[in-house]
């Protein structure tokens, strides 16, 4: 044991003093041999020598980086060749080969030894070509070919198995890179380059690139024989720069067993070549490759399929699939040609009674049918068919046929039996039957027909004739039962009608709307809608869509829809607004779709009591005395009419019913008052209620105050020294709509229990200078409030304060809230019509101003005009104008005619209200003499802007005023003499 330990120690010492260090197996990148120089540092990268293939090592020379004079300037490291990786750089893409839809990605050696690293690597990728949609092409895969030693590529063909031959290629070629074995026995990922190219001129050779493929080979029909094909092609677009050495011709047999590209010839220097030694009657495809010093290009697009001529050795064999179709005096003969390898120049058809050689005729090789005429009824004929070519006549094909008997009837016609029908669509059915009058081998006469009758319920029958034992009936109504029967006609004789068959057509979407749409109101806040089913439901009604709106000019998708079951014929709309007009229409549906809408029915709800309590109720204790309270409020948000008065309830106990509270009444226009004779230092609770001519609205929420003390009365300590210095925090706006917003906040004083002595006042105002600049207040007991009655598309400032035991906190931080857009809140204003000039009496300009409440960006205007006072909306002429314009020119109006004009604004949310109708009379062109009711032009031009004209305009009271005809403005100009 001691001897073994001593031996290991000696070996370690020897290894430590050695000049070489053997690398560990776990790290193959460690050097095999290193020259050791203590206290000398060298660069890690240096010159790498040539790999010694015998030892698989190479020497790497490193330069001195840091050290004394005793350090050599260089140091050698012996490394394994495997530690030097092969690195490549991208050298470019080749062109797309349309034959196999691939292109080559080329890489050149950047780092590594040429002895162990291929100087070039290639990767094949699919070309990015757009795929044909809706084209299903399926192919049968052939076997892979042997690896081409010239291109290191193997191929296989794909033969069309399923698909439209006009859209799909008959044959496709797929190429795949070979993985040859390199010198070290492993697979190489790149195509090898011959050692002859690895010399000093390698860089100059690589300055070239692979040549572009030639064009598709073209073959003339005259250049095809039974064993050869001559083709021509054009060089690639870079033929001169590619320095071509020649072309390689390849062909491939489609009908052969192995679909392999065969090299026909190499080093072809011309742009044409004749491929010899081909098989007769065989289909081929051809392709061409170009070659230069770098290598061989991708293949050209393959040629069209070329079939060599058949070599005629003998007469053709028998035709196939002979078929004979007899009548009483003729026979139709059909056949198919001999096998494809047989060359046929034509056919000889012979026939006769008992023997086939009585009559004969020659038929063209492309004709596969012939009719034999003037035959005798009920007679057997023998038919012979034979093909021929330049060698001679082929083998004949025989068959026999018997013509049909002529029709003769000795009994009464029997009606058809087995009548059956089925629906083909929503408007057609098919009916078939059997005829016992027909006998095998007998041809019916031309006047032997069938009369078909059909009807729906009690309607009159409709008739049609046919010579077949089935018929298709069109033009029927959907989802309708039809009774069908048939009888036989032989000239003027008829059979009785057959048994009837009941057939129902398929369903379709309803073609008529629901009927009898009525709207009634049996409750103040609810509307009942009733209707009847459509007259043509075309199927089982599965439901109804009831649409309603308050603006019938909106599109259908902007109406509110209610879905009702198919068995229901009524529904109800709740929570309607008083004195509001609603528009309704109904649409039916079945499993095939929706039908048309019914006519629109309008209904205006009646007046009602106020829908909400007075808003912004604020109560404060009087400062001078302890027995008064100041109370103010705003009208209800939903007044439902004119407010005629208010009721104020107050009490010291909010648990008592309202009938025990003190009551004071106020007139409708009053919005504040003072309540006197209260007890100092006492809690009071206030509520309010509004009324109109229909009754009283709901009570407001209770608002609490504590009256102050007086000089003689001092409030108890519990009511003083209240700490309320912190305002509410976390102010947020949620559920923002065009007219409301939910405002929430947090109270830093609350600890989770409700404090009855704390109220909140939320205030808000619009930042628009055009609106009311004063704050509006809302008093609530909970840390949230829904603010109603806001303007659409308007920014507001909102804040909150708390009142705790009569002590107010500071206002919270201001929150900016912008409401959402809505349809324009009013019609366009100041609509006027003005003549453009006195010389053009049929042209006027219509001007207007935007609505007072645009509720968003105006995107356009619709200008309607008509010469009929009571015309329907759909009969008015419409002009569409962009939202940035406030005028439109209307031409070609009729002189001396009164026109009616109205304008409607539109934004992203929809259409607003229609403006009032403006009446304007177009002047008569002949009205220029004195005494005519319209002056020629008595207005002065000077006050109008440059580019406009001061013209006259007729008012509703038959007066004339002067206005400036400006595209965007209407300014009164100075009147001249003679105006009425």
mmCIF file of C-alpha atoms in Angstrom, residues 176-422:
data_model
loop_
_atom_site.group_PDB
_atom_site.id
_atom_site.type_symbol
_atom_site.label_atom_id
_atom_site.label_comp_id
_atom_site.label_asym_id
_atom_site.label_seq_id
_atom_site.Cartn_x
_atom_site.Cartn_y
_atom_site.Cartn_z
ATOM 1 C CA UNK A 176 -33.959 17.182 -52.215
ATOM 2 C CA UNK A 177 -30.327 17.688 -51.278
ATOM 3 C CA UNK A 178 -28.160 14.583 -50.922
ATOM 4 C CA UNK A 179 -26.088 14.014 -47.782
ATOM 5 C CA UNK A 180 -22.844 12.464 -49.112
ATOM 6 C CA UNK A 181 -20.166 10.947 -46.895
ATOM 7 C CA UNK A 182 -17.056 13.153 -46.520
ATOM 8 C CA UNK A 183 -13.448 12.085 -46.012
ATOM 9 C CA UNK A 184 -13.920 11.561 -42.281
ATOM 10 C CA UNK A 185 -16.877 9.190 -42.627
ATOM 11 C CA UNK A 186 -19.558 11.680 -41.483
ATOM 12 C CA UNK A 187 -22.437 13.300 -43.351
ATOM 13 C CA UNK A 188 -21.669 16.663 -44.938
ATOM 14 C CA UNK A 189 -24.307 19.382 -44.896
ATOM 15 C CA UNK A 190 -22.994 21.131 -47.994
ATOM 16 C CA UNK A 191 -22.358 20.202 -51.607
ATOM 17 C CA UNK A 192 -18.663 19.263 -52.093
ATOM 18 C CA UNK A 193 -16.374 21.280 -54.339
ATOM 19 C CA UNK A 194 -13.665 19.540 -56.311
ATOM 20 C CA UNK A 195 -10.114 19.940 -55.068
ATOM 21 C CA UNK A 196 -9.186 21.618 -58.328
ATOM 22 C CA UNK A 197 -11.081 24.731 -57.208
ATOM 23 C CA UNK A 198 -9.243 24.944 -53.866
ATOM 24 C CA UNK A 199 -6.234 26.880 -55.083
ATOM 25 C CA UNK A 200 -5.024 30.418 -54.998
ATOM 26 C CA UNK A 201 -7.669 31.492 -57.498
ATOM 27 C CA UNK A 202 -10.571 30.367 -55.284
ATOM 28 C CA UNK A 203 -11.534 33.927 -54.340
ATOM 29 C CA UNK A 204 -11.683 34.990 -57.974
ATOM 30 C CA UNK A 205 -13.855 32.010 -58.821
ATOM 31 C CA UNK A 206 -16.212 32.846 -55.965
ATOM 32 C CA UNK A 207 -16.561 36.389 -57.285
ATOM 33 C CA UNK A 208 -18.966 34.734 -59.733
ATOM 34 C CA UNK A 209 -22.163 33.030 -58.646
ATOM 35 C CA UNK A 210 -24.328 30.199 -59.835
ATOM 36 C CA UNK A 211 -25.855 30.959 -63.225
ATOM 37 C CA UNK A 212 -29.498 31.806 -63.670
ATOM 38 C CA UNK A 213 -31.594 28.911 -65.048
ATOM 39 C CA UNK A 214 -32.538 29.034 -68.759
ATOM 40 C CA UNK A 215 -36.072 29.613 -69.961
ATOM 41 C CA UNK A 216 -38.679 26.875 -70.400
ATOM 42 C CA UNK A 217 -37.822 24.558 -73.334
ATOM 43 C CA UNK A 218 -40.158 24.961 -76.332
ATOM 44 C CA UNK A 219 -41.048 22.095 -78.723
ATOM 45 C CA UNK A 220 -42.741 22.464 -82.106
ATOM 46 C CA UNK A 221 -45.166 19.719 -83.176
ATOM 47 C CA UNK A 222 -43.206 19.290 -86.401
ATOM 48 C CA UNK A 223 -40.043 18.538 -84.394
ATOM 49 C CA UNK A 224 -41.525 15.426 -82.734
ATOM 50 C CA UNK A 225 -41.056 11.944 -84.189
ATOM 51 C CA UNK A 226 -41.590 8.502 -82.729
ATOM 52 C CA UNK A 227 -38.040 8.374 -81.241
ATOM 53 C CA UNK A 228 -36.779 11.999 -81.047
ATOM 54 C CA UNK A 229 -37.765 15.468 -79.866
ATOM 55 C CA UNK A 230 -36.077 18.737 -80.824
ATOM 56 C CA UNK A 231 -36.285 21.615 -78.332
ATOM 57 C CA UNK A 232 -35.097 25.241 -78.098
ATOM 58 C CA UNK A 233 -34.593 27.572 -75.126
ATOM 59 C CA UNK A 234 -33.267 30.992 -74.191
ATOM 60 C CA UNK A 235 -30.346 31.650 -71.771
ATOM 61 C CA UNK A 236 -30.922 33.256 -68.389
ATOM 62 C CA UNK A 237 -31.013 37.058 -67.994
ATOM 63 C CA UNK A 238 -27.415 37.121 -66.660
ATOM 64 C CA UNK A 239 -25.884 34.760 -69.199
ATOM 65 C CA UNK A 240 -22.951 37.043 -70.085
ATOM 66 C CA UNK A 241 -22.054 37.846 -66.477
ATOM 67 C CA UNK A 242 -22.376 34.166 -65.509
ATOM 68 C CA UNK A 243 -19.694 33.144 -68.095
ATOM 69 C CA UNK A 244 -21.522 29.993 -69.136
ATOM 70 C CA UNK A 245 -19.567 26.874 -70.119
ATOM 71 C CA UNK A 246 -22.589 25.120 -71.614
ATOM 72 C CA UNK A 247 -25.982 23.512 -70.972
ATOM 73 C CA UNK A 248 -27.146 20.153 -69.612
ATOM 74 C CA UNK A 249 -30.259 18.523 -71.088
ATOM 75 C CA UNK A 250 -32.446 16.283 -68.906
ATOM 76 C CA UNK A 251 -35.669 14.413 -69.668
ATOM 77 C CA UNK A 252 -38.114 12.327 -67.753
ATOM 78 C CA UNK A 253 -40.727 9.746 -68.825
ATOM 79 C CA UNK A 254 -44.178 10.301 -67.335
ATOM 80 C CA UNK A 255 -45.509 6.881 -68.368
ATOM 81 C CA UNK A 256 -42.391 5.021 -67.231
ATOM 82 C CA UNK A 257 -42.231 2.970 -64.088
ATOM 83 C CA UNK A 258 -39.405 5.025 -62.527
ATOM 84 C CA UNK A 259 -39.924 8.768 -62.568
ATOM 85 C CA UNK A 260 -36.227 9.743 -62.730
ATOM 86 C CA UNK A 261 -34.640 12.667 -64.570
ATOM 87 C CA UNK A 262 -32.175 11.304 -67.123
ATOM 88 C CA UNK A 263 -29.253 13.342 -68.459
ATOM 89 C CA UNK A 264 -29.484 13.340 -72.264
ATOM 90 C CA UNK A 265 -26.353 15.395 -72.963
ATOM 91 C CA UNK A 266 -23.830 17.767 -71.389
ATOM 92 C CA UNK A 267 -21.721 20.713 -72.546
ATOM 93 C CA UNK A 268 -24.241 21.839 -75.137
ATOM 94 C CA UNK A 269 -23.113 25.227 -76.422
ATOM 95 C CA UNK A 270 -26.137 25.952 -78.656
ATOM 96 C CA UNK A 271 -29.663 27.007 -77.632
ATOM 97 C CA UNK A 272 -31.275 23.961 -79.261
ATOM 98 C CA UNK A 273 -30.841 20.206 -79.059
ATOM 99 C CA UNK A 274 -32.477 17.017 -80.372
ATOM 100 C CA UNK A 275 -32.949 14.221 -77.860
ATOM 101 C CA UNK A 276 -32.638 10.824 -79.580
ATOM 102 C CA UNK A 277 -33.456 7.199 -78.697
ATOM 103 C CA UNK A 278 -36.843 7.908 -77.096
ATOM 104 C CA UNK A 279 -39.670 5.393 -76.856
ATOM 105 C CA UNK A 280 -42.586 5.675 -79.325
ATOM 106 C CA UNK A 281 -45.981 6.640 -77.942
ATOM 107 C CA UNK A 282 -44.466 7.856 -74.650
ATOM 108 C CA UNK A 283 -45.035 11.151 -72.786
ATOM 109 C CA UNK A 284 -41.911 13.099 -71.808
ATOM 110 C CA UNK A 285 -40.956 16.318 -70.031
ATOM 111 C CA UNK A 286 -37.669 18.169 -70.634
ATOM 112 C CA UNK A 287 -35.626 20.691 -68.653
ATOM 113 C CA UNK A 288 -32.310 22.526 -69.144
ATOM 114 C CA UNK A 289 -29.556 23.573 -66.698
ATOM 115 C CA UNK A 290 -26.742 26.105 -67.251
ATOM 116 C CA UNK A 291 -23.153 25.529 -66.057
ATOM 117 C CA UNK A 292 -20.222 27.828 -65.270
ATOM 118 C CA UNK A 293 -17.026 27.621 -63.172
ATOM 119 C CA UNK A 294 -18.986 27.915 -59.913
ATOM 120 C CA UNK A 295 -21.356 25.066 -60.627
ATOM 121 C CA UNK A 296 -24.682 24.111 -62.154
ATOM 122 C CA UNK A 297 -27.829 26.242 -62.049
ATOM 123 C CA UNK A 298 -31.272 25.235 -60.946
ATOM 124 C CA UNK A 299 -33.333 23.501 -63.599
ATOM 125 C CA UNK A 300 -35.404 25.549 -65.997
ATOM 126 C CA UNK A 301 -39.180 25.288 -65.802
ATOM 127 C CA UNK A 302 -40.104 21.891 -67.279
ATOM 128 C CA UNK A 303 -41.485 21.821 -70.795
ATOM 129 C CA UNK A 304 -45.062 20.966 -71.609
ATOM 130 C CA UNK A 305 -45.823 17.258 -71.777
ATOM 131 C CA UNK A 306 -44.616 15.973 -75.158
ATOM 132 C CA UNK A 307 -45.818 12.635 -76.506
ATOM 133 C CA UNK A 308 -43.759 10.885 -79.167
ATOM 134 C CA UNK A 309 -45.567 9.453 -82.154
ATOM 135 C CA UNK A 310 -46.764 5.875 -82.085
ATOM 136 C CA UNK A 311 -44.811 3.517 -84.259
ATOM 137 C CA UNK A 312 -47.209 1.622 -86.453
ATOM 138 C CA UNK A 313 -46.423 -2.099 -86.580
ATOM 139 C CA UNK A 314 -49.840 -3.560 -87.424
ATOM 140 C CA UNK A 315 -53.493 -2.840 -88.037
ATOM 141 C CA UNK A 316 -55.516 -1.609 -85.002
ATOM 142 C CA UNK A 317 -57.230 -3.956 -82.615
ATOM 143 C CA UNK A 318 -60.974 -4.061 -81.925
ATOM 144 C CA UNK A 319 -62.880 -0.936 -80.764
ATOM 145 C CA UNK A 320 -64.321 -1.183 -77.256
ATOM 146 C CA UNK A 321 -67.565 -0.483 -75.384
ATOM 147 C CA UNK A 322 -69.939 -0.936 -78.317
ATOM 148 C CA UNK A 323 -73.516 0.090 -77.427
ATOM 149 C CA UNK A 324 -76.699 -0.061 -79.550
ATOM 150 C CA UNK A 325 -79.831 1.989 -78.772
ATOM 151 C CA UNK A 326 -82.814 1.007 -80.969
ATOM 152 C CA UNK A 327 -86.068 2.717 -81.864
ATOM 153 C CA UNK A 328 -88.736 1.517 -84.308
ATOM 154 C CA UNK A 329 -86.911 2.792 -87.428
ATOM 155 C CA UNK A 330 -83.366 3.691 -86.294
ATOM 156 C CA UNK A 331 -80.441 2.529 -84.114
ATOM 157 C CA UNK A 332 -77.845 4.766 -82.442
ATOM 158 C CA UNK A 333 -74.379 3.148 -82.295
ATOM 159 C CA UNK A 334 -71.785 4.347 -79.709
ATOM 160 C CA UNK A 335 -68.255 2.993 -79.136
ATOM 161 C CA UNK A 336 -64.823 3.731 -77.690
ATOM 162 C CA UNK A 337 -61.480 3.582 -79.575
ATOM 163 C CA UNK A 338 -58.933 0.744 -79.297
ATOM 164 C CA UNK A 339 -56.154 0.939 -76.683
ATOM 165 C CA UNK A 340 -54.067 4.136 -76.747
ATOM 166 C CA UNK A 341 -51.063 2.407 -78.295
ATOM 167 C CA UNK A 342 -53.059 1.582 -81.463
ATOM 168 C CA UNK A 343 -53.013 4.158 -84.254
ATOM 169 C CA UNK A 344 -56.444 4.469 -85.924
ATOM 170 C CA UNK A 345 -57.148 6.497 -89.055
ATOM 171 C CA UNK A 346 -60.915 5.795 -89.116
ATOM 172 C CA UNK A 347 -63.720 3.233 -88.713
ATOM 173 C CA UNK A 348 -65.916 1.172 -91.072
ATOM 174 C CA UNK A 349 -69.468 0.580 -89.808
ATOM 175 C CA UNK A 350 -71.506 -2.158 -91.598
ATOM 176 C CA UNK A 351 -75.019 -3.479 -90.846
ATOM 177 C CA UNK A 352 -77.838 -5.500 -92.377
ATOM 178 C CA UNK A 353 -80.618 -8.026 -91.727
ATOM 179 C CA UNK A 354 -78.991 -11.212 -90.529
ATOM 180 C CA UNK A 355 -75.653 -10.272 -92.141
ATOM 181 C CA UNK A 356 -73.614 -7.122 -91.462
ATOM 182 C CA UNK A 357 -72.470 -6.306 -94.989
ATOM 183 C CA UNK A 358 -75.694 -4.978 -96.555
ATOM 184 C CA UNK A 359 -74.909 -1.355 -95.763
ATOM 185 C CA UNK A 360 -71.569 0.203 -94.800
ATOM 186 C CA UNK A 361 -70.161 3.660 -94.125
ATOM 187 C CA UNK A 362 -66.768 5.161 -93.203
ATOM 188 C CA UNK A 363 -66.608 7.171 -89.945
ATOM 189 C CA UNK A 364 -63.918 9.694 -88.994
ATOM 190 C CA UNK A 365 -61.457 8.624 -86.291
ATOM 191 C CA UNK A 366 -62.652 11.390 -83.961
ATOM 192 C CA UNK A 367 -66.322 10.412 -84.281
ATOM 193 C CA UNK A 368 -67.504 7.823 -81.745
ATOM 194 C CA UNK A 369 -71.225 7.685 -82.622
ATOM 195 C CA UNK A 370 -73.401 6.975 -85.666
ATOM 196 C CA UNK A 371 -77.170 6.653 -86.276
ATOM 197 C CA UNK A 372 -78.549 4.066 -88.681
ATOM 198 C CA UNK A 373 -81.803 5.351 -90.282
ATOM 199 C CA UNK A 374 -84.654 3.927 -92.411
ATOM 200 C CA UNK A 375 -84.815 0.598 -90.602
ATOM 201 C CA UNK A 376 -87.796 -1.717 -90.406
ATOM 202 C CA UNK A 377 -89.695 -2.078 -87.097
ATOM 203 C CA UNK A 378 -89.430 -5.275 -85.075
ATOM 204 C CA UNK A 379 -86.473 -6.476 -87.183
ATOM 205 C CA UNK A 380 -83.095 -7.832 -86.058
ATOM 206 C CA UNK A 381 -79.973 -6.214 -87.488
ATOM 207 C CA UNK A 382 -76.318 -7.323 -87.261
ATOM 208 C CA UNK A 383 -73.721 -4.553 -86.780
ATOM 209 C CA UNK A 384 -69.986 -4.787 -87.497
ATOM 210 C CA UNK A 385 -67.442 -2.133 -86.485
ATOM 211 C CA UNK A 386 -63.754 -2.245 -87.495
ATOM 212 C CA UNK A 387 -60.863 0.231 -87.326
ATOM 213 C CA UNK A 388 -58.228 0.796 -89.993
ATOM 214 C CA UNK A 389 -54.855 2.526 -90.498
ATOM 215 C CA UNK A 390 -52.160 2.659 -93.179
ATOM 216 C CA UNK A 391 -51.138 -0.921 -92.421
ATOM 217 C CA UNK A 392 -54.645 -2.250 -92.995
ATOM 218 C CA UNK A 393 -58.014 -3.115 -91.486
ATOM 219 C CA UNK A 394 -58.076 -4.284 -87.900
ATOM 220 C CA UNK A 395 -60.118 -6.892 -86.082
ATOM 221 C CA UNK A 396 -63.929 -6.414 -86.317
ATOM 222 C CA UNK A 397 -66.388 -6.108 -83.451
ATOM 223 C CA UNK A 398 -69.892 -7.616 -83.910
ATOM 224 C CA UNK A 399 -73.232 -7.107 -82.172
ATOM 225 C CA UNK A 400 -76.932 -7.560 -82.935
ATOM 226 C CA UNK A 401 -79.981 -5.426 -82.119
ATOM 227 C CA UNK A 402 -83.713 -5.651 -82.742
ATOM 228 C CA UNK A 403 -85.704 -2.553 -83.600
ATOM 229 C CA UNK A 404 -88.816 -1.784 -81.567
ATOM 230 C CA UNK A 405 -92.380 -2.590 -82.497
ATOM 231 C CA UNK A 406 -94.773 0.148 -83.501
ATOM 232 C CA UNK A 407 -97.437 1.217 -81.024
ATOM 233 C CA UNK A 408 -100.862 -0.431 -81.281
ATOM 234 C CA UNK A 409 -103.564 -0.296 -78.635
ATOM 235 C CA UNK A 410 -106.641 -2.481 -78.381
ATOM 236 C CA UNK A 411 -107.844 -1.544 -74.894
ATOM 237 C CA UNK A 412 -108.702 1.512 -72.729
ATOM 238 C CA UNK A 413 -105.779 3.570 -71.398
ATOM 239 C CA UNK A 414 -104.882 2.778 -67.801
ATOM 240 C CA UNK A 415 -103.891 5.725 -65.506
ATOM 241 C CA UNK A 416 -100.303 5.893 -64.177
ATOM 242 C CA UNK A 417 -99.561 4.167 -60.872
ATOM 243 C CA UNK A 418 -96.979 4.547 -58.096
ATOM 244 C CA UNK A 419 -97.052 8.362 -58.140
ATOM 245 C CA UNK A 420 -94.383 9.738 -55.786
ATOM 246 C CA UNK A 421 -93.038 13.259 -55.261
ATOM 247 C CA UNK A 422 -90.270 15.006 -53.346
#
